[in-house]
Coordinates of C-alpha atoms in Angstrom, one line a residue:
M18 CA -21.7 -5.2 -23.9
N19 CA -18.3 -3.5 -24.2
Y20 CA -16.7 -1.5 -21.4
T21 CA -13.4 0.3 -20.9
T22 CA -12.7 0.1 -17.2
Q23 CA -14.0 -1.8 -14.2
M24 CA -15.9 1.3 -13.3
D25 CA -17.5 1.7 -16.7
A26 CA -18.5 -2.1 -16.4
A27 CA -19.9 -1.6 -13.0
R28 CA -21.9 1.4 -14.1
K29 CA -23.3 -0.6 -17.0
G30 CA -24.3 -3.6 -14.8
I31 CA -21.6 -5.8 -16.1
T32 CA -20.0 -8.3 -13.7
T33 CA -16.4 -8.7 -15.0
K34 CA -14.1 -11.8 -14.4
A35 CA -12.0 -9.4 -12.0
M36 CA -15.1 -8.7 -10.0
E37 CA -16.0 -12.4 -9.6
I38 CA -12.4 -13.1 -8.4
V39 CA -12.5 -10.3 -5.9
A40 CA -16.0 -11.2 -4.6
K41 CA -14.9 -14.8 -4.0
K42 CA -11.7 -13.7 -2.2
E43 CA -13.6 -11.3 0.0
N44 CA -16.9 -13.5 0.5
I45 CA -18.8 -10.4 -0.6
D46 CA -22.0 -10.5 -2.9
V47 CA -20.8 -9.7 -6.3
N48 CA -23.6 -7.4 -7.0
K49 CA -22.8 -5.4 -3.7
L50 CA -19.2 -5.2 -4.9
R51 CA -20.2 -3.9 -8.4
E52 CA -22.3 -1.3 -6.8
L53 CA -19.4 -0.2 -4.6
I54 CA -17.1 0.0 -7.7
S55 CA -19.7 2.0 -9.7
K56 CA -19.7 4.6 -6.8
G57 CA -15.9 4.7 -6.7
Q58 CA -15.7 3.3 -3.1
V59 CA -13.9 0.3 -4.3
V60 CA -11.2 -0.2 -7.0
I61 CA -9.8 -3.0 -8.6
P62 CA -6.4 -2.0 -10.2
A63 CA -6.0 -4.4 -13.1
N64 CA -4.3 -3.2 -16.3
K65 CA -5.6 -5.0 -19.4
N66 CA -1.9 -5.7 -20.2
H67 CA -1.2 -7.2 -16.9
K68 CA -1.7 -10.9 -17.8
S69 CA -0.4 -12.6 -14.6
I70 CA -2.5 -10.7 -12.2
S71 CA -4.8 -12.2 -9.5
P72 CA -7.1 -9.2 -9.0
E73 CA -7.6 -7.7 -5.6
G74 CA -10.1 -5.0 -4.6
V75 CA -9.4 -2.0 -2.4
G76 CA -11.9 -0.1 -0.5
K77 CA -15.1 -0.2 1.5
N78 CA -16.1 -3.5 3.3
L79 CA -12.8 -5.4 2.0
R80 CA -9.7 -6.6 3.7
T81 CA -7.1 -3.9 4.3
K82 CA -4.5 -4.4 1.6
I83 CA -0.8 -3.8 1.8
N84 CA 1.9 -2.5 -0.6
V85 CA 5.6 -3.2 -0.8
N86 CA 8.0 -0.7 -2.5
L87 CA 10.8 -2.1 -4.5
G88 CA 13.1 -0.9 -7.4
I89 CA 16.6 0.0 -8.4
S90 CA 18.4 3.3 -7.6
R91 CA 21.7 4.7 -8.6
D92 CA 23.6 3.4 -5.5
C93 CA 21.7 0.1 -5.5
K94 CA 21.1 -1.0 -9.1
N95 CA 21.2 -4.8 -8.7
V96 CA 18.3 -6.2 -10.7
D97 CA 18.8 -9.7 -9.7
L98 CA 18.5 -8.7 -5.9
E99 CA 15.5 -6.6 -6.5
L100 CA 13.8 -9.5 -8.4
E101 CA 14.7 -11.8 -5.5
K102 CA 12.9 -9.3 -3.3
V103 CA 9.9 -9.6 -5.7
R104 CA 9.8 -13.3 -5.6
T105 CA 10.0 -13.2 -1.7
A106 CA 7.0 -10.7 -1.4
I107 CA 4.9 -12.8 -3.8
D108 CA 5.7 -15.8 -1.6
M109 CA 4.5 -13.7 1.5
K110 CA 1.4 -13.0 -0.4
V111 CA 1.4 -9.3 -0.6
E112 CA -1.4 -7.8 -2.7
S113 CA 0.6 -5.0 -4.2
I114 CA 4.2 -4.1 -5.4
M115 CA 5.2 -0.7 -6.3
D116 CA 8.2 -0.2 -8.8
L117 CA 10.0 2.9 -7.6
S118 CA 13.0 2.4 -9.8
N119 CA 14.6 5.8 -10.5
Y120 CA 17.8 5.2 -12.1
G121 CA 18.9 4.2 -15.7
K122 CA 16.6 2.3 -18.1
T123 CA 14.1 0.7 -15.8
K124 CA 11.8 -0.9 -18.4
E125 CA 13.6 -4.3 -18.3
F126 CA 13.0 -4.5 -14.5
R127 CA 9.4 -3.4 -14.8
D128 CA 8.7 -5.8 -17.7
K129 CA 10.0 -8.9 -15.6
L130 CA 8.1 -7.6 -12.5
I131 CA 4.8 -7.3 -14.4
E132 CA 5.3 -10.7 -16.2
M133 CA 5.9 -12.6 -13.0
S134 CA 3.6 -10.9 -10.4
P135 CA 0.1 -12.0 -9.6
A136 CA 0.1 -8.8 -7.2
M137 CA -1.0 -5.5 -8.6
I138 CA 1.8 -3.3 -9.7
G139 CA 2.1 0.4 -9.2
S140 CA 4.6 3.0 -10.3
V141 CA 5.5 6.7 -10.1
P142 CA 6.3 7.6 -13.7
M143 CA 7.9 10.9 -12.5
Y144 CA 10.7 8.9 -10.8
D145 CA 11.5 7.2 -14.0
A146 CA 11.3 10.3 -16.2
V147 CA 15.0 11.5 -15.9
G148 CA 16.5 8.1 -16.6
F149 CA 13.9 7.1 -19.2
L150 CA 14.3 10.3 -21.2
D151 CA 18.1 10.7 -20.3
K152 CA 17.5 14.4 -19.8
D153 CA 18.0 16.8 -16.9
L154 CA 14.8 17.6 -15.1
K155 CA 14.5 21.2 -16.3
D156 CA 14.5 20.2 -19.9
I157 CA 11.8 17.5 -19.8
T158 CA 8.8 18.7 -21.7
E159 CA 5.2 18.1 -20.7
E160 CA 4.7 15.8 -23.9
E161 CA 7.7 13.7 -22.8
L162 CA 6.4 13.3 -19.4
L163 CA 3.1 12.1 -20.8
N164 CA 4.9 9.8 -23.0
V165 CA 6.6 8.1 -19.9
I166 CA 3.0 7.8 -18.3
K167 CA 1.9 6.1 -21.5
Q168 CA 4.7 3.8 -21.5
H169 CA 4.1 2.6 -18.0
A170 CA 0.4 2.1 -18.9
M171 CA 1.4 0.1 -22.1
D172 CA 3.7 -2.1 -20.0
G173 CA 1.0 -3.2 -17.8
V174 CA 1.2 -1.1 -14.6
D175 CA -2.2 -1.4 -12.7
F176 CA -2.0 1.9 -10.8
I177 CA 0.1 5.0 -11.2
T178 CA 1.0 7.6 -8.5
I179 CA 0.7 11.1 -10.0
H180 CA 1.1 14.4 -8.0
A181 CA -1.7 16.2 -9.6
G182 CA -2.8 18.2 -6.7
M183 CA 0.3 20.5 -6.0
T184 CA -0.9 23.4 -8.1
R185 CA 1.1 26.7 -8.4
S186 CA -1.1 28.1 -5.8
V187 CA -0.2 25.3 -3.3
C188 CA 3.4 25.7 -4.3
N189 CA 3.3 29.4 -3.4
K190 CA 1.8 28.5 0.0
I191 CA 4.6 26.1 0.6
K192 CA 7.3 28.8 -0.1
N193 CA 5.6 31.1 2.3
H194 CA 4.8 28.6 5.0
D195 CA 6.7 27.7 8.2
R196 CA 6.8 24.0 7.4
L197 CA 9.6 22.2 9.3
T198 CA 10.2 19.5 6.5
H199 CA 8.9 21.4 3.6
I200 CA 8.2 18.6 0.6
V201 CA 9.3 15.1 1.5
S202 CA 7.4 13.4 -1.3
R203 CA 10.1 12.5 -3.9
G204 CA 7.8 12.8 -6.9
G205 CA 6.3 16.1 -5.3
S206 CA 9.8 17.7 -4.8
L207 CA 10.7 16.9 -8.4
L208 CA 7.4 18.5 -9.7
F209 CA 8.1 21.4 -7.5
A210 CA 11.5 21.9 -8.8
W211 CA 10.3 21.5 -12.5
M212 CA 7.6 24.2 -11.9
E213 CA 10.0 26.6 -10.3
L214 CA 12.7 26.1 -12.9
N215 CA 10.2 26.4 -15.7
D216 CA 7.9 29.0 -14.2
K217 CA 5.0 27.0 -15.2
E218 CA 1.9 25.2 -13.7
N219 CA 2.2 21.6 -12.6
P220 CA 2.2 19.6 -16.0
I221 CA 0.3 16.8 -14.3
Y222 CA -2.5 19.1 -13.1
K223 CA -2.5 20.8 -16.5
N224 CA -2.6 17.7 -18.5
F225 CA -5.0 15.7 -16.2
D226 CA -7.4 15.0 -18.9
K227 CA -4.8 13.5 -21.3
I228 CA -3.6 11.3 -18.5
L229 CA -7.2 10.3 -18.1
D230 CA -7.2 9.3 -21.7
I231 CA -4.4 7.0 -21.1
C232 CA -5.7 5.4 -17.9
E233 CA -9.2 4.9 -19.6
E234 CA -7.6 3.0 -22.4
Y235 CA -5.6 0.6 -20.4
D236 CA -7.7 0.6 -17.2
V237 CA -5.0 2.0 -15.0
T238 CA -6.2 3.1 -11.6
V239 CA -5.2 6.7 -10.7
S240 CA -3.5 7.0 -7.3
L241 CA -3.7 10.7 -6.5
G242 CA -0.4 11.2 -4.6
D243 CA 0.0 13.6 -1.7
A244 CA 3.0 15.7 -2.7
C245 CA 2.4 17.8 0.4
R246 CA 2.0 15.0 2.8
P247 CA 3.8 15.8 6.2
G248 CA 7.2 14.7 6.6
C249 CA 7.1 15.0 10.4
I250 CA 4.5 15.2 13.0
Q251 CA 5.0 19.0 13.4
D252 CA 3.6 19.4 9.7
S253 CA 0.7 17.2 9.9
T254 CA -2.9 18.4 9.2
D255 CA -1.7 21.9 8.2
S256 CA -3.3 24.1 5.6
V257 CA -0.8 23.0 2.8
Q258 CA -1.7 19.4 3.3
I259 CA -5.5 20.2 3.4
D260 CA -5.4 22.6 0.3
E261 CA -3.8 19.8 -1.7
L262 CA -6.4 17.4 -0.4
I263 CA -9.2 19.6 -1.7
V264 CA -7.8 19.7 -5.0
L265 CA -7.5 15.9 -5.1
G266 CA -11.2 15.7 -4.3
E267 CA -11.9 17.8 -7.3
L268 CA -9.7 15.6 -9.4
T269 CA -11.5 12.7 -8.2
K270 CA -14.8 13.7 -9.6
R271 CA -13.1 14.5 -12.9
A272 CA -11.6 10.9 -13.0
W273 CA -15.0 9.3 -12.3
A274 CA -16.6 11.3 -15.0
R275 CA -14.4 9.4 -17.4
N276 CA -14.9 6.0 -15.5
V277 CA -11.4 6.0 -14.4
Q278 CA -10.9 4.3 -10.9
V279 CA -9.2 6.4 -8.2
M280 CA -7.4 6.1 -5.0
I281 CA -6.2 8.9 -2.6
E282 CA -2.9 8.8 -1.1
G283 CA -2.4 10.1 2.5
P284 CA 0.2 11.0 5.2
G285 CA 2.9 10.4 6.1
H286 CA 4.1 11.2 9.7
M287 CA 1.3 12.3 11.9
S288 CA 0.6 12.5 15.7
I289 CA -1.5 9.5 16.7
D290 CA -4.4 11.7 17.9
E291 CA -4.9 13.3 14.5
I292 CA -5.1 10.0 12.5
E293 CA -8.9 9.5 12.8
A294 CA -9.5 13.1 11.9
N295 CA -7.5 12.7 8.7
V296 CA -9.4 9.6 7.7
I297 CA -12.7 11.5 8.1
L298 CA -11.3 14.4 6.1
E299 CA -10.1 12.3 3.2
K300 CA -13.4 10.4 3.0
K301 CA -15.4 13.6 3.1
L302 CA -13.4 15.7 0.8
C303 CA -12.6 12.9 -1.7
H304 CA -16.1 11.5 -1.8
Q305 CA -15.4 8.2 -0.1
A306 CA -12.6 7.1 -2.5
P307 CA -10.4 4.5 -1.1
F308 CA -7.6 5.9 1.1
Y309 CA -3.9 4.7 0.7
V310 CA -1.4 5.7 3.5
L311 CA 2.3 5.5 4.1
G312 CA 2.3 4.4 7.8
P313 CA 1.5 6.9 9.1
L314 CA 4.4 7.2 11.4
V315 CA 3.5 8.3 14.7
T316 CA 6.9 9.6 15.9
D317 CA 10.0 10.8 14.2
I318 CA 12.7 9.5 16.5
A319 CA 13.0 5.9 15.7
P320 CA 15.2 5.4 12.6
G321 CA 15.9 1.6 12.6
Y322 CA 12.5 0.8 14.0
D323 CA 10.2 2.7 11.8
H324 CA 8.3 -0.5 10.7
I325 CA 7.1 -0.4 14.3
T326 CA 6.1 3.3 14.5
S327 CA 4.4 2.8 11.1
A328 CA 2.5 -0.3 12.3
I329 CA 1.1 1.5 15.3
G330 CA -0.2 4.3 13.0
G331 CA -1.3 1.8 10.3
A332 CA -3.3 -0.3 12.7
L333 CA -5.3 2.8 13.9
A334 CA -5.7 4.1 10.6
S335 CA -6.9 0.9 9.1
S336 CA -9.3 0.6 12.1
K337 CA -10.8 4.0 11.3
G338 CA -11.5 3.2 7.6
V339 CA -8.1 3.4 5.7
D340 CA -8.3 0.8 2.9
F341 CA -4.6 0.4 1.8
L342 CA -1.3 0.5 3.8
C343 CA 2.1 1.1 2.2
Y344 CA 4.6 -0.8 4.2
V345 CA 7.5 0.9 5.9
T346 CA 10.7 -1.1 6.7
P347 CA 13.4 -0.6 9.5
A348 CA 15.6 1.0 6.9
E349 CA 13.1 3.9 6.3
H350 CA 15.1 7.2 6.3
L351 CA 18.5 5.4 6.2
R352 CA 18.9 3.3 3.2
L353 CA 17.4 1.1 0.5
P354 CA 16.0 -1.9 2.3
N355 CA 17.6 -5.2 2.0
L356 CA 15.7 -8.5 1.8
D357 CA 15.4 -8.9 5.6
D358 CA 14.3 -5.3 6.0
M359 CA 11.5 -6.0 3.4
K360 CA 10.4 -9.1 5.3
E361 CA 10.2 -7.2 8.5
G362 CA 8.2 -4.4 7.0
I363 CA 5.8 -6.8 5.3
I364 CA 5.2 -8.6 8.6
A365 CA 4.6 -5.4 10.6
T366 CA 2.3 -4.1 8.0
K367 CA 0.3 -7.3 7.8
I368 CA -0.1 -7.1 11.5
A369 CA -1.4 -3.6 11.3
A370 CA -3.9 -4.4 8.4
H371 CA -5.3 -7.3 10.2
A372 CA -5.7 -5.4 13.5
G373 CA -7.6 -2.8 11.5
D374 CA -9.7 -5.5 9.9
I375 CA -10.8 -6.9 13.4
A376 CA -12.0 -3.5 14.3
K377 CA -13.8 -3.1 11.0
N378 CA -15.5 -6.5 11.3
V379 CA -14.1 -7.5 8.0
Y380 CA -15.3 -11.0 7.1
G381 CA -13.1 -13.7 8.5
A382 CA -10.8 -11.4 10.5
R383 CA -11.9 -12.4 14.0
E384 CA -12.2 -16.0 13.0
W385 CA -8.5 -16.3 12.3
D386 CA -7.8 -15.1 15.8
N387 CA -10.4 -17.4 17.3
K388 CA -8.6 -20.3 15.6
M389 CA -5.3 -19.4 17.0
S390 CA -6.9 -18.9 20.5
K391 CA -8.3 -22.5 20.3
A392 CA -5.2 -24.0 19.2
R393 CA -3.4 -22.3 22.2
V394 CA -6.1 -23.8 24.6
E395 CA -5.5 -27.2 23.2
L396 CA -1.7 -26.7 23.2
D397 CA -1.6 -27.7 19.6
W398 CA 1.7 -26.2 18.6
D399 CA 1.5 -27.4 14.9
E400 CA -1.9 -25.7 14.4
M401 CA -0.5 -22.6 16.1
F402 CA 2.4 -22.6 13.7
K403 CA 0.0 -23.1 10.6
L404 CA -2.1 -20.1 11.7
C405 CA 0.4 -17.7 12.8
I406 CA 1.5 -14.7 10.5
D407 CA 5.2 -15.8 10.4
P408 CA 5.4 -19.6 10.9
K409 CA 9.1 -19.8 10.2
K410 CA 10.0 -17.4 13.0
A411 CA 7.6 -19.0 15.4
K412 CA 9.1 -22.4 14.8
K413 CA 12.7 -21.0 15.0
Y414 CA 11.8 -19.5 18.5
R415 CA 10.2 -22.8 19.6
Q416 CA 13.2 -24.9 18.5
E417 CA 15.8 -22.4 20.1
S418 CA 14.3 -23.3 23.7
R419 CA 12.8 -26.6 24.0
P420 CA 10.8 -27.3 27.1
F421 CA 10.9 -30.3 29.3
N422 CA 7.3 -30.9 28.8
E423 CA 6.4 -30.7 25.1
D424 CA 2.9 -29.5 26.0
S425 CA 4.3 -26.2 27.4
C426 CA 7.1 -23.8 26.6
T427 CA 10.2 -22.6 28.6
M428 CA 8.4 -19.5 29.9
C429 CA 6.1 -21.4 32.2
G430 CA 6.8 -25.0 32.0
K431 CA 4.5 -27.0 34.0
M432 CA 3.1 -23.7 35.4
C433 CA 1.4 -23.1 32.0
S434 CA -2.0 -21.7 32.6
M435 CA -3.4 -23.3 29.6
R436 CA -1.9 -26.8 30.6
T437 CA -3.1 -26.5 34.3
V438 CA -6.7 -25.5 33.4
K439 CA -6.8 -28.1 30.7
K440 CA -5.9 -30.8 33.1
I441 CA -8.5 -29.5 35.7
L442 CA -11.3 -29.5 33.3
N443 CA -10.4 -33.0 32.0
N444 CA -10.1 -34.3 35.6
E445 CA -6.5 -35.0 35.5
E446 CA -3.8 -34.8 38.2
V447 CA -1.9 -31.4 38.2
N448 CA 1.7 -32.2 39.2
L449 CA 3.9 -29.1 39.3
I450 CA 6.9 -30.7 41.0

């Protein structure tokens, strides 16, 4: 039986190879997985032209996935350096990489990325439009923008972020609203400018059905971007954000009617006490579609440490039902992240995702922690290093400060609680002198 997308296959009762791989990774019954995909509650972003992909599922009952943003810009256009980041991100086993390149002819980098990456690949075609078309923003036509989206799909991009929910009506509200940071989404700001300069409706919203034609042909997952996401905690959960979210819910149904898979993108910056309510709103208004958030960052005052403010929000968001976390690095708001920034962002986001998975009782999450605790009780340092989320850093810290007694560390030495209790339980002598 033929099918066009993973959702189409699921609705026809077909178990695809991608479904089998994801079910095995997640230890979930493949029939249950197929049912969740048919309802739109799980997506498997896997473009037909991405031959190197190892498929991952995003959504209900699955592990929280993480995304890493990479790409070249006008000020930092070293392709080799970005490819080194790609290789490192793959080595660190991230599930997703977004190519946010926004300068020059980016296709060469995108082609190399898709060829080498087992992780799913996302992009924001709007970022690429100016360089790809070599035209000023105002002069880009709707048809040309569709051509850029088509090119990304043909190249093998697994999901595309499109800011289709920012209609003229929403834009008018932004202009008359007392938002502190207006529009902080790069793609959203570009579309806002295009709409104002040309006095026209959002071309992504207007041509949404044509975009679905492209996505259906290549099985590209639509990630409905939140152009109006809050850029500071003052703006979170305001009427502009919610108005756009309502539109995204309507677009979700239109995509599902065409068997196109959908994710919903969310905030942003947000006070910690609003996170749970935002997850509930997204799941309700967007019909339980998988939720993908940037952070959220729970305070605005920590440039240089925003991987931490993001991890705090990400852990809570994941625990309340968010399915996909976009990493934030220490360089957020300051510059393009370097290799070390990327590593720190990945680790912080992995910690947040795992913390959420424990709360959601995702299969295997608690077992990982229990194995670590057992190794600590037994003072089995080699096993601890194998289990920890960043073995290199753990080993480095251990080597930098060696204890007199190898079964302890330099914090407590012979007064190590694990060591003391272990000796007592084994009827051994406890000598602290």
